[in-house]
Rosetta silent file (secondary structure, phi, psi, omega in degrees, C-alpha in Angstrom):
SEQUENCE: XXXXXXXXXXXXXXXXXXXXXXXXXXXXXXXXXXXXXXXXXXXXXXXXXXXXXXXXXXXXXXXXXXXXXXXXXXXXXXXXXXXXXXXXXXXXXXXXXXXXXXXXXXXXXXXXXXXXXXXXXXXXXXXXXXXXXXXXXXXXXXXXXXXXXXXXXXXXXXXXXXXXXXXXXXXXXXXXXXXXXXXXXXXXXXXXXXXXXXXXXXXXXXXXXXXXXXXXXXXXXXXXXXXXXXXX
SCORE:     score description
SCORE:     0.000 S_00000001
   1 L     0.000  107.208  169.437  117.533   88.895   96.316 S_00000001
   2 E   -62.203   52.506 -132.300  115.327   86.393   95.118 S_00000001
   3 E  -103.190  112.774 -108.151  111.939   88.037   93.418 S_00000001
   4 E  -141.041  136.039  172.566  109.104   85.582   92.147 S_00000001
   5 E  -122.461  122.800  149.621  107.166   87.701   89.108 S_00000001
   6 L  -160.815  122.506  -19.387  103.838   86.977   88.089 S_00000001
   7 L   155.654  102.657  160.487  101.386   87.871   85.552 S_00000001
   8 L    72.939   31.547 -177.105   98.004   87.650   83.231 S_00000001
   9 L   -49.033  -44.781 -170.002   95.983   85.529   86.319 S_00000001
  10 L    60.831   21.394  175.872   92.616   86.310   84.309 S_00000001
  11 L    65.410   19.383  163.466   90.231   85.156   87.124 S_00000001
  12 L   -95.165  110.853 -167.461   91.814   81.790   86.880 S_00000001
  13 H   -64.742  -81.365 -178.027   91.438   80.737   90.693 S_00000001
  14 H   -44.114  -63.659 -158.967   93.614   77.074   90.352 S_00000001
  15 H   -35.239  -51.594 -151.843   96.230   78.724   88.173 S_00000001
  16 H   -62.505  -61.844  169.950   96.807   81.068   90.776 S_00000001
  17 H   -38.010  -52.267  178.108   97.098   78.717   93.666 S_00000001
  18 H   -55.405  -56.631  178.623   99.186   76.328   92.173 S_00000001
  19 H   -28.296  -58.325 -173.939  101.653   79.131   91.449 S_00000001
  20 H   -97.904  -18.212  128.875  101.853   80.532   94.576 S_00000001
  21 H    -4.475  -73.958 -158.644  102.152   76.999   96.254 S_00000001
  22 H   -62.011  -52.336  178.793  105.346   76.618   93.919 S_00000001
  23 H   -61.252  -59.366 -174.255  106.909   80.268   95.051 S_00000001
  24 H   -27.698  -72.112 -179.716  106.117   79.102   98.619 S_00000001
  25 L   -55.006  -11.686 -176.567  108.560   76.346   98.634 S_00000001
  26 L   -87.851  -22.241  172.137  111.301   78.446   96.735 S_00000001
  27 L    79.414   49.829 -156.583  111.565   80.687   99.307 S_00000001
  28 L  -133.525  143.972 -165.718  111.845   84.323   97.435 S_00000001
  29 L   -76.646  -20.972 -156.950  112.255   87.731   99.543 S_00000001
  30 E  -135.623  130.907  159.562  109.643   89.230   97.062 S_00000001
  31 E   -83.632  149.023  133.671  106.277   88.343   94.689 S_00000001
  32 E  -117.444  126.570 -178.066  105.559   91.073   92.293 S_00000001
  33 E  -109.767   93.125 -156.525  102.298   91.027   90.013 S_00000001
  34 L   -74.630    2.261  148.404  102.350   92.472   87.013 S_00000001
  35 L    88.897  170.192 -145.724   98.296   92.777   86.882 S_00000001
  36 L    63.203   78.155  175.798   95.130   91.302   84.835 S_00000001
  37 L   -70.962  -41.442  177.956   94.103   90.082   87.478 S_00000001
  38 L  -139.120  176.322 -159.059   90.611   89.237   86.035 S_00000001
  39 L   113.280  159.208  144.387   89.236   89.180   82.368 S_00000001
  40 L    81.378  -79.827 -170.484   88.436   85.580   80.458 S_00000001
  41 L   -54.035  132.840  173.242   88.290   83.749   83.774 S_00000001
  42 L   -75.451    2.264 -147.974   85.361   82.570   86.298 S_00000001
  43 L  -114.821   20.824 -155.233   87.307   83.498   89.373 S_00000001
  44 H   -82.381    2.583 -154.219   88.010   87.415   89.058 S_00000001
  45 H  -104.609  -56.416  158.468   86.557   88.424   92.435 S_00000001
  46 H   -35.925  -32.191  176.182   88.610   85.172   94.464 S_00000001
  47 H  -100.203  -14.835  163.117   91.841   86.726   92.831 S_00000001
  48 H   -86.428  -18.642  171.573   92.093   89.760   93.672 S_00000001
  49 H   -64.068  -35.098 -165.131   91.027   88.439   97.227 S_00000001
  50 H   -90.821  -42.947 -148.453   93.835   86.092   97.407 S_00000001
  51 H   -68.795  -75.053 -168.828   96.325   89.161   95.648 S_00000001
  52 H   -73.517  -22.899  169.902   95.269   91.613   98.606 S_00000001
  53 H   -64.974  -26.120 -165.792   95.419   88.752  101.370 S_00000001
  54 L   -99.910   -2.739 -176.406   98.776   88.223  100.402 S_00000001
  55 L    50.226   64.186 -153.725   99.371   92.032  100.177 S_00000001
  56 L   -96.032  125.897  166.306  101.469   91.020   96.917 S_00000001
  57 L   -49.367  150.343 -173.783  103.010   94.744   95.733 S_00000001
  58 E  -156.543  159.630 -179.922  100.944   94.729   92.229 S_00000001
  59 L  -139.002  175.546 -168.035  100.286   97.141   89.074 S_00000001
  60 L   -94.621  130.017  169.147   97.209   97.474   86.757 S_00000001
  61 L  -110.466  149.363 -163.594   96.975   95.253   83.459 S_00000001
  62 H   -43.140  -40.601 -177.347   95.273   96.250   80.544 S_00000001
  63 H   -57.506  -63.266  169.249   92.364   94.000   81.462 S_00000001
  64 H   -69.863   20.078  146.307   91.459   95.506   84.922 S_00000001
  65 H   -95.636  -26.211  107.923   91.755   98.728   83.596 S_00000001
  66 H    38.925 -109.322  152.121   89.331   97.685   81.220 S_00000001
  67 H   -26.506  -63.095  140.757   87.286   96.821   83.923 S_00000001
  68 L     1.785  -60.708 -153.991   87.706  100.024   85.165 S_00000001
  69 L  -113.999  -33.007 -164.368   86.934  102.203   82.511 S_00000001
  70 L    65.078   23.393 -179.153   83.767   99.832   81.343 S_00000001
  71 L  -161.097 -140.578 -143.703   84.325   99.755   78.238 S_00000001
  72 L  -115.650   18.023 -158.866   86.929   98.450   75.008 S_00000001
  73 L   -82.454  -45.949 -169.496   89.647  101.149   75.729 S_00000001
  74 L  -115.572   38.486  169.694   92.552   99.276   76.348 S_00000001
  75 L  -135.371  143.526  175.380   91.556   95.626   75.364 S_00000001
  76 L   -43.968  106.729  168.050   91.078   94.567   71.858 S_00000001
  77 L   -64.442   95.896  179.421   86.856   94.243   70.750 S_00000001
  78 L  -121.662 -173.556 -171.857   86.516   90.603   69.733 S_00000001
  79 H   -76.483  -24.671 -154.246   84.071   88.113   69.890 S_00000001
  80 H  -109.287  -30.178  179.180   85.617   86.358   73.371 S_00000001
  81 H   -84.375  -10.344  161.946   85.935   90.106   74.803 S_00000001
  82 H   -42.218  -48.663 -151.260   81.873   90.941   73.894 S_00000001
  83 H   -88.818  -47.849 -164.327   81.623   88.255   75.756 S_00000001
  84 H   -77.859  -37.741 -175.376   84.003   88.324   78.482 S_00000001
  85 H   -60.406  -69.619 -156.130   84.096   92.436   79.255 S_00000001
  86 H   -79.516   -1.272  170.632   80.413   92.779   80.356 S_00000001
  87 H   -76.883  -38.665 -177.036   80.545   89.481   82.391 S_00000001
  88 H   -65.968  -75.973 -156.229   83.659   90.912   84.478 S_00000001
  89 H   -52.027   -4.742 -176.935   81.794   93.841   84.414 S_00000001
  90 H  -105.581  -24.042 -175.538   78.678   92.743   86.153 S_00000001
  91 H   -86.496  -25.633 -174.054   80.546   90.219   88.410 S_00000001
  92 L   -49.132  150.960  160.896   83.513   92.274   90.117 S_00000001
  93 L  -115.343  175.958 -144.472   82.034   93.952   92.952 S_00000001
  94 H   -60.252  -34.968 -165.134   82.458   97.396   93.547 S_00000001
  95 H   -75.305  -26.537 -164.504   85.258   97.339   96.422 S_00000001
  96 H   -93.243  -20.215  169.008   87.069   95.519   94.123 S_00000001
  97 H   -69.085  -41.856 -159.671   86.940   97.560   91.222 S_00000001
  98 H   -90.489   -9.380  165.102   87.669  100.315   93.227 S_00000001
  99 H   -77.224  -39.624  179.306   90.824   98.203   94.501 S_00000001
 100 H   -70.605  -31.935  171.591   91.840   97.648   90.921 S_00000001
 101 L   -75.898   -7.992 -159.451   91.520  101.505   89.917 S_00000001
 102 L  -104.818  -19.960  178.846   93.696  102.224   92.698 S_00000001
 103 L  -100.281  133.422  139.849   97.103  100.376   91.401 S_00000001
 104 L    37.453  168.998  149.842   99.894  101.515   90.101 S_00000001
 105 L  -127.452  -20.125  177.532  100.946  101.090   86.110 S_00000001
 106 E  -156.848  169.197 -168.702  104.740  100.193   86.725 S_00000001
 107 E  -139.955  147.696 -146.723  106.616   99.493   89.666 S_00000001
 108 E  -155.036  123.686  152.607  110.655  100.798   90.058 S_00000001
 109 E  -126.172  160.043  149.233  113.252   98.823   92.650 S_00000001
 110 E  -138.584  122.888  179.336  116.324   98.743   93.271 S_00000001
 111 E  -120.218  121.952 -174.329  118.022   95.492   94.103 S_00000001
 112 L    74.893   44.820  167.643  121.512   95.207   94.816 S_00000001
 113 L    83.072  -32.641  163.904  122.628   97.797   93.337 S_00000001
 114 E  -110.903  128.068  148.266  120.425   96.837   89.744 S_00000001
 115 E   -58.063   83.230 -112.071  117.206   98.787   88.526 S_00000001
 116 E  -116.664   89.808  142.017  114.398   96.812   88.319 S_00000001
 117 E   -94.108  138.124 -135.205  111.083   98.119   86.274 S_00000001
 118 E  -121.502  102.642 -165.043  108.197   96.174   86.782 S_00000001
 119 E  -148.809  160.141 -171.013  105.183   96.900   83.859 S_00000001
 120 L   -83.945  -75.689  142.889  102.318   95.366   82.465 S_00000001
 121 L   -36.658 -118.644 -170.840  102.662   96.465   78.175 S_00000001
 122 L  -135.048 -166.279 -174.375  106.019   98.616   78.323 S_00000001
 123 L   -94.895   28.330  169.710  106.601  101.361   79.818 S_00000001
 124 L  -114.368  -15.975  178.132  105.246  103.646   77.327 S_00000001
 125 L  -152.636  115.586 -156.496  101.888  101.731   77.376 S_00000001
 126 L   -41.407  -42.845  177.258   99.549   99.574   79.361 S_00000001
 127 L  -112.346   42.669  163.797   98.693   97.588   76.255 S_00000001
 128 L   -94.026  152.045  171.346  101.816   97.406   73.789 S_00000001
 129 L  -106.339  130.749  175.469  102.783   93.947   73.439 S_00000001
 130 L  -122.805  109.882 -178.539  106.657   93.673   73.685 S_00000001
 131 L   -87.230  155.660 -178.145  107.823   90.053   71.939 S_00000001
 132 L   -64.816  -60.651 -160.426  112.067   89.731   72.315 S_00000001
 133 L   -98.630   28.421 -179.299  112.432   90.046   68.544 S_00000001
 134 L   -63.499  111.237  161.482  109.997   92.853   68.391 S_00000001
 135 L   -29.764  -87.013  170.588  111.031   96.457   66.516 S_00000001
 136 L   -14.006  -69.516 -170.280  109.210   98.167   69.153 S_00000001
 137 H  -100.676   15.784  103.598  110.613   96.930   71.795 S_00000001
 138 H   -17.692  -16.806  131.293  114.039   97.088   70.536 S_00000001
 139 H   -82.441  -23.069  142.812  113.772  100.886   70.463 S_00000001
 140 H   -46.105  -63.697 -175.213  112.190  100.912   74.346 S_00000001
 141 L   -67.975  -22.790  173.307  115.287   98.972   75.396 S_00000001
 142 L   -56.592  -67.580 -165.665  117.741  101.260   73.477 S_00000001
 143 L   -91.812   21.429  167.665  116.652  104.324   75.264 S_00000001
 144 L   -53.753 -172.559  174.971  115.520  102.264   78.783 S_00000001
 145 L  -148.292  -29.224  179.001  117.045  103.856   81.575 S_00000001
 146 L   -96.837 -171.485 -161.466  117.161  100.837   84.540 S_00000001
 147 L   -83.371  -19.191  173.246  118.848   97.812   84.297 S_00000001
 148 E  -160.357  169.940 -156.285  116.112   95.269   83.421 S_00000001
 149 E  -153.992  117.512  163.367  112.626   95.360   82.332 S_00000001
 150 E   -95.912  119.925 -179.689  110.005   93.286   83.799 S_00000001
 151 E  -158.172  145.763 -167.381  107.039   92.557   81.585 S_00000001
 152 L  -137.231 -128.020  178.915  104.131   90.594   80.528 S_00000001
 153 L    76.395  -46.638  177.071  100.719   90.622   78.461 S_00000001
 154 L   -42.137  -47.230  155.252  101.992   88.604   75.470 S_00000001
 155 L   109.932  -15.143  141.439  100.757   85.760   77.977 S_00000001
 156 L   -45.702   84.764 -167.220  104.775   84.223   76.442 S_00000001
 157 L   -59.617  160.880  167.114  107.362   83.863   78.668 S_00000001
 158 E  -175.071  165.874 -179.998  110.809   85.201   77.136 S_00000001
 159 L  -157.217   98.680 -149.499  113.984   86.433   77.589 S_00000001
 160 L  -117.595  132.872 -173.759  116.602   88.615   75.810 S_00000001
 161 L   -96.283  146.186 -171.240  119.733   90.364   76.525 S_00000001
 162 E  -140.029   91.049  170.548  120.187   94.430   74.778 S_00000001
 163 L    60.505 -115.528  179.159  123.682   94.981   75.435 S_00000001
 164 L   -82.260  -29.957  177.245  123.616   95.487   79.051 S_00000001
 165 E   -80.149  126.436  161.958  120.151   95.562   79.695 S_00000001
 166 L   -12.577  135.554  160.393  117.686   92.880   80.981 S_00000001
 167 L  -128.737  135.993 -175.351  114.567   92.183   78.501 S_00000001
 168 E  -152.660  108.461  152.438  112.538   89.673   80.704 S_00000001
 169 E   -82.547   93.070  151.545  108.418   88.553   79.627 S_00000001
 170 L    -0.135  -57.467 -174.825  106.786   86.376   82.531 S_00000001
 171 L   114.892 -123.635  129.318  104.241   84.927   80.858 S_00000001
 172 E  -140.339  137.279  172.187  101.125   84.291   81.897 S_00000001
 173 L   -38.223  -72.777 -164.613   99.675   82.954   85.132 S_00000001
 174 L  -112.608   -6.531  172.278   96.147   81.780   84.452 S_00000001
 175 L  -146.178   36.793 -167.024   96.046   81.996   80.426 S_00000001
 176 L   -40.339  143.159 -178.263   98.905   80.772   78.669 S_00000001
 177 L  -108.754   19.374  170.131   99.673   81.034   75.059 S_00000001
 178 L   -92.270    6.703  164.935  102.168   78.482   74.642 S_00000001
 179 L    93.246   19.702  172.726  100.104   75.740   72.856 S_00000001
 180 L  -157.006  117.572 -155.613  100.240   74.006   76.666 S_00000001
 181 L   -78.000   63.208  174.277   97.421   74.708   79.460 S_00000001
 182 E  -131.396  174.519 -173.307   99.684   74.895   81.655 S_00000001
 183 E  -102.205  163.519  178.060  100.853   78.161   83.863 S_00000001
 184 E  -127.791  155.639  156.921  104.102   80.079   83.714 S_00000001
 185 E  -128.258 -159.685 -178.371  106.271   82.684   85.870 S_00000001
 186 E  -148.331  146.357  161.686  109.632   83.931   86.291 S_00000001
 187 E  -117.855  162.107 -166.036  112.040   83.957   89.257 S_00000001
 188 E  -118.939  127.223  150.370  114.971   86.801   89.010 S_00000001
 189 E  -104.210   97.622 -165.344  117.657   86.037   91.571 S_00000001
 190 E  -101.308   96.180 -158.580  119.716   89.154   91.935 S_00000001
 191 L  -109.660   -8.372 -173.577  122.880   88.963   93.458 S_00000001
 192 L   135.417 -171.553 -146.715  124.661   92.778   92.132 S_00000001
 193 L   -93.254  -48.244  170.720  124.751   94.140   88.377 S_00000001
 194 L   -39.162  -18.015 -157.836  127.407   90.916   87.577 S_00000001
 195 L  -170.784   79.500 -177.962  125.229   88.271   88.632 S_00000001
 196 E  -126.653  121.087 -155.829  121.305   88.447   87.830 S_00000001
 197 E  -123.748  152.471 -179.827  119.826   84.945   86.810 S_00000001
 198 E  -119.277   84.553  175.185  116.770   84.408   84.975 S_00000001
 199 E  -137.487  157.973 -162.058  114.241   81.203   84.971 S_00000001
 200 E   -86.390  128.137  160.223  110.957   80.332   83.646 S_00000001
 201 E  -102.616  137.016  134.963  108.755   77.983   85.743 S_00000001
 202 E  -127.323  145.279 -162.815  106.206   76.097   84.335 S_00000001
 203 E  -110.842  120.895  171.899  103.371   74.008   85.930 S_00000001
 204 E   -40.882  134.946  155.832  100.684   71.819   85.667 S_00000001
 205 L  -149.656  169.372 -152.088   97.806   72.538   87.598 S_00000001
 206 L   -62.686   48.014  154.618   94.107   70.794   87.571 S_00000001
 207 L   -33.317   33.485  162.398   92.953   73.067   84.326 S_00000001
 208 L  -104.845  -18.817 -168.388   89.701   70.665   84.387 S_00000001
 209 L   -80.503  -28.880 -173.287   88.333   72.555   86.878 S_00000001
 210 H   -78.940   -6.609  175.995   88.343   75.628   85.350 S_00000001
 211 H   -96.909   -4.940  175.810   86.886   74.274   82.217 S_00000001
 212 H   -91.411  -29.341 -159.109   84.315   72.545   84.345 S_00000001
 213 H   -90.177 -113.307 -171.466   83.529   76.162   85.868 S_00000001
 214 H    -7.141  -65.594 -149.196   83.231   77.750   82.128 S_00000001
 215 H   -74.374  -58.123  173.344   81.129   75.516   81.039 S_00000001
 216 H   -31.035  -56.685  174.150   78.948   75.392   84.020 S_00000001
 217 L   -78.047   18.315  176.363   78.523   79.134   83.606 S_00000001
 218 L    87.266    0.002 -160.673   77.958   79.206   79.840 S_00000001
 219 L   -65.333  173.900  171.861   81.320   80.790   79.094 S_00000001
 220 L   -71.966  165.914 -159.083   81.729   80.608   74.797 S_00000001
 221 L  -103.453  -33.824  178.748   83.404   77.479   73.819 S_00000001
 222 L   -70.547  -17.421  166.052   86.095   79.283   72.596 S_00000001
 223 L   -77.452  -31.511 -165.687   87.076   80.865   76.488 S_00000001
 224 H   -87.734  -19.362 -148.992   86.828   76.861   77.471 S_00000001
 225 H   -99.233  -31.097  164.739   88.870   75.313   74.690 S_00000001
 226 H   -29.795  -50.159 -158.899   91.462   78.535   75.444 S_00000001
 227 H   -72.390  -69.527  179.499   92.217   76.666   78.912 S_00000001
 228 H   -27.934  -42.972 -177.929   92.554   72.909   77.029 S_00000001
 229 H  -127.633    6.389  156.314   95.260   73.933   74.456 S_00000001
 230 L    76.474   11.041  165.796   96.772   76.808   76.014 S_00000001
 231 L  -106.497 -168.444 -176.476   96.076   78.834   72.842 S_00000001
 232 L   -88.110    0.000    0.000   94.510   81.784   71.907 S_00000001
């Protein structure tokens, strides 16, 4: 079983595309989208369009709940989310909102025989950030109960083994934090409990446009320069 994971789109339209382009050609039984779908990004209304065209199983990230909620509860109050929160909030349109209040917070398979949970934070919270060499989530994986743990929001891909169990971050889609604008996923191939492989892709795609986009609209210099170096 082949499963394509991916993660932290942020209303980045090209990210998205390119992405699912790349999973096309790989040929995987399954996508799964580990949600923030929109925030940061000029594109949040186009991504959830493309999300539900593609009927891609999906859970809620801290951002669209956010969205959701209207207001600062589960995203950090900074200067780029002042900015960024009440723009989503005026652009999303209603159907879409009401598609985003409607998903999930984790998602539970089983393939082949291993136990697959699929979350946005961890599973204790929409917005915990779990890093591999984290305390925190060292004590989540001690007392995990399936076999591998799918997760994103650090906007990092990573990947760590705890004992028997799986630790596996994605990355992010549309707003990477790896000092390179470019996007990442993960594909799990899952063959039985013996033989579950783990790799990161990552891809160029035309990040000019979307900084051409930003700009057009006014975005803070600090959401456009975000796309350019692939920092925070």
């Amino acid at each position: 079983m082949k499963i394509a994971a991916i993660s932290d789109i942020h209303g980045n339209l090209y990210a998205l595309m390119k992405v699912l382009e790349d999973i096309d050609q790989k040929k995987v039984d399954l996508i799964v989208c580990l949600g923030d779908l929109v925030g940061y990004g000029p594109h949040p209304n186009e991504v959830i369009a493309l999300i539900r065209r593609r009927e891609l199983p999906c859970i809620k990230g801290n951002y669209d709940a956010s969205v959701v909620d209207g207001g600062f509860t589960y995203i950090r109050d900074t200067p780029i989310n002042s900015f960024a929160l009440p723009w989503a909030l005026s652009e999303i349109r209603v159907s879409n909102k009401y598609f985003l209040s409607g998903l999930p917070t984790t998602l539970k398979y089983n393939f082949e025989g291993v136990k697959v949970e699929f979350v946005h934070g961890s599973p204790n919270s929409i917005n915990e950030y779990l890093f591999e060499d984290g305390p925190n989530t060292k004590e989540i994986m001690k007392d995990f109960s399936s076999d591998v743990l799918v997760c994103a929001h650090t906007h990092i891909p990573s990947l760590k083994n705890f004992d028997e169990k799986i630790f596996v971050n994605v990355g992010s889609v549309g707003k990477p934090k790896i000092g390179r604008p470019n996007a990442t996923y993960c594909i799990l191939d899952i063959n039985g409990p013996n033989d579950i492989k783990v790799e990161f892709e990552e891809l160029e795609y035309e990040y000019k446009k979307i900084v051409k986009d930003c700009t057009m609209l006014n975005f803070p210099g600090n959401i456009v320069k975000s796309y350019e170096t692939g920092q925070e």
